[in-house]
């Protein structure tokens, strides 16, 4: 929002290149949070701002193939798909073998409507023999607090730093990410690095990276989180490991490749001349009108 706008203005004043990341799909978020009568004009307004920002950039990073196409349609001139790198601790700290039984599932992330934390809580109600942990904070925090007070197999741990998150993931067998909208899902990559099972929605961005998707478990279109978990529980321990290990083995190479691509991208952008203002260059994002 305002940070991106002022960063761009700062770069223009100093005549330096700027890189823009096409990340969260706010067009879809608006549909989740607002009725159509409000969402429609908001979409139009945001699309103009995005087009204006992307066309000023010397380079654009997209977090998956869909955001790549969105950026291109908006007029971005130089777009690259980028992964998300991992903190060294997640790769270098020794891992422990995953348990044969799924007894502990964890959700880590922002507690907001698009994350569908209510689906995770519903699964805890249906699967009382499994322990469920919720890590994070956000506008639906009270939902997590109330669920932990109501159900004996749910614990709400609040916001944790990255090292504490790693400890929670190591203690569990399964990370669940049921989001209706998830640009990438860094925590899923972190769980794979810790050799843990990962269950995601089909909308999760990490599922669009073939090497990482190979060992993910996916919630089917007609499945609930509980049903998908029950399907996993019914698999033999070796079958679960055989499936998941395809992603576990891909993480380190993915991380190294991601770092190389990011460095190459930043060097490339930094070496360019700042782009001359184009298209809606005089569009004021605060008003949506031309000056």
XYZ file of C-alpha atoms in Angstrom, residues 58-227:
170
model
C 12.749 -2.130 -13.509
C 11.946 -5.737 -12.600
C 9.006 -7.681 -11.159
C 9.198 -10.834 -9.039
C 6.197 -13.174 -9.068
C 5.680 -15.848 -6.428
C 4.074 -18.457 -8.687
C 2.970 -18.975 -12.284
C -0.433 -17.355 -11.720
C 1.035 -14.139 -10.290
C 3.478 -14.164 -13.228
C 0.597 -14.104 -15.720
C -1.247 -11.462 -13.688
C 1.829 -9.218 -13.750
C 2.279 -9.679 -17.494
C -1.359 -8.860 -18.169
C -0.967 -5.723 -16.071
C 1.872 -4.573 -18.329
C 4.993 -5.500 -16.351
C 8.015 -5.508 -18.668
C 10.467 -7.857 -16.947
C 8.930 -10.575 -14.773
C 10.509 -13.626 -13.168
C 9.007 -16.380 -11.033
C 10.778 -16.527 -7.691
C 10.676 -19.033 -4.869
C 11.000 -18.249 -1.170
C 14.342 -19.062 0.487
C 14.619 -20.761 3.871
C 16.329 -19.644 7.050
C 19.561 -21.601 7.504
C 18.350 -22.988 10.831
C 15.611 -24.978 9.109
C 18.139 -26.696 6.852
C 21.112 -27.128 9.147
C 19.512 -28.065 12.491
C 19.403 -31.901 12.731
C 16.006 -33.435 11.924
C 14.323 -36.242 13.831
C 12.553 -39.111 12.033
C 8.825 -38.546 11.761
C 6.713 -40.794 14.011
C 4.830 -43.739 12.522
C 1.493 -42.415 13.772
C -0.060 -39.023 13.118
C -0.770 -37.794 16.623
C -0.018 -34.079 16.389
C -1.075 -31.615 13.672
C -0.103 -27.951 13.577
C -1.271 -24.813 11.790
C 1.164 -21.888 11.522
C 0.209 -18.572 9.977
C -1.920 -15.482 10.068
C -5.301 -16.017 11.666
C -7.537 -14.526 9.000
C -10.569 -15.486 6.934
C -8.633 -16.572 3.839
C -6.584 -19.039 5.919
C -9.719 -21.023 6.840
C -8.598 -21.672 10.397
C -12.190 -22.704 11.128
C -11.637 -25.793 8.922
C -8.621 -26.739 11.049
C -10.699 -26.323 14.210
C -13.525 -28.411 12.718
C -11.030 -31.201 12.029
C -9.950 -31.126 15.686
C -13.563 -31.616 16.734
C -13.912 -34.653 14.439
C -10.552 -36.180 15.360
C -10.355 -36.016 19.176
C -7.497 -38.545 19.295
C -5.158 -36.110 17.467
C -3.565 -33.089 19.127
C -3.975 -29.791 17.241
C -1.751 -26.739 17.757
C -2.435 -23.256 16.374
C 0.462 -20.821 16.005
C -0.024 -17.241 14.847
C -2.011 -14.084 15.344
C -4.480 -11.977 13.408
C -8.091 -10.823 13.243
C -9.464 -14.311 14.017
C -7.332 -14.760 17.105
C -10.400 -14.955 19.329
C -11.691 -17.910 17.298
C -8.497 -19.818 18.110
C -8.625 -18.819 21.779
C -12.266 -19.926 22.074
C -11.572 -23.251 20.318
C -8.674 -23.981 22.671
C -10.919 -23.293 25.657
C -13.705 -25.469 24.258
C -11.837 -28.491 22.874
C -9.298 -30.410 24.991
C -7.208 -31.469 21.967
C -6.555 -27.898 20.723
C -3.845 -25.594 22.053
C -3.372 -21.997 20.968
C 0.271 -20.944 21.217
C -0.034 -17.397 19.892
C 2.715 -15.667 17.926
C 6.116 -17.399 18.069
C 9.508 -16.457 16.643
C 11.015 -18.570 13.847
C 13.112 -20.783 16.142
C 10.085 -21.542 18.317
C 8.059 -22.319 15.197
C 10.717 -24.839 14.152
C 10.456 -26.516 17.556
C 6.659 -26.812 17.240
C 6.940 -28.234 13.711
C 9.568 -30.751 14.882
C 7.246 -31.880 17.660
C 4.377 -32.549 15.224
C 4.006 -35.033 12.396
C 1.758 -32.950 10.178
C 1.477 -29.313 9.108
C -1.948 -28.311 7.763
C -2.440 -25.299 5.484
C -6.130 -25.165 4.447
C -6.044 -21.627 2.972
C -8.480 -20.634 0.252
C -5.806 -18.168 -0.891
C -2.078 -18.702 -0.311
C 0.487 -17.107 -2.628
C 3.245 -19.541 -1.676
C 3.086 -20.890 1.871
C 6.585 -20.522 3.290
C 5.714 -22.490 6.407
C 4.919 -25.513 4.212
C 8.445 -25.305 2.780
C 9.819 -25.040 6.321
C 7.902 -28.152 7.380
C 9.218 -30.077 4.359
C 12.749 -29.037 5.329
C 12.091 -30.548 8.763
C 10.923 -33.827 7.131
C 7.330 -33.447 8.247
C 4.142 -34.275 6.337
C 2.363 -31.290 4.764
C -1.345 -31.172 3.918
C -2.419 -28.175 1.839
C -5.391 -26.886 -0.063
C -5.250 -27.023 -3.849
C -5.014 -23.207 -3.852
C -1.702 -23.146 -2.026
C 1.062 -21.615 -4.147
C 3.681 -24.190 -3.144
C 1.534 -26.860 -4.820
C 2.238 -25.118 -8.153
C 5.978 -25.877 -7.925
C 6.308 -29.435 -9.374
C 9.400 -30.508 -7.424
C 7.827 -29.497 -4.105
C 4.288 -30.596 -4.963
C 5.403 -34.177 -5.626
C 5.396 -35.077 -1.927
C 2.604 -32.847 -0.645
C -0.717 -34.230 0.531
C -3.636 -32.265 -0.897
C -7.162 -31.653 0.381
C -9.556 -32.775 -2.346
C -12.227 -30.480 -3.734
C -15.017 -32.402 -1.999
C -13.006 -33.241 1.131
C -12.913 -31.607 4.526
C -9.620 -31.218 6.381
C -10.697 -34.039 8.705
C -11.431 -36.370 5.776
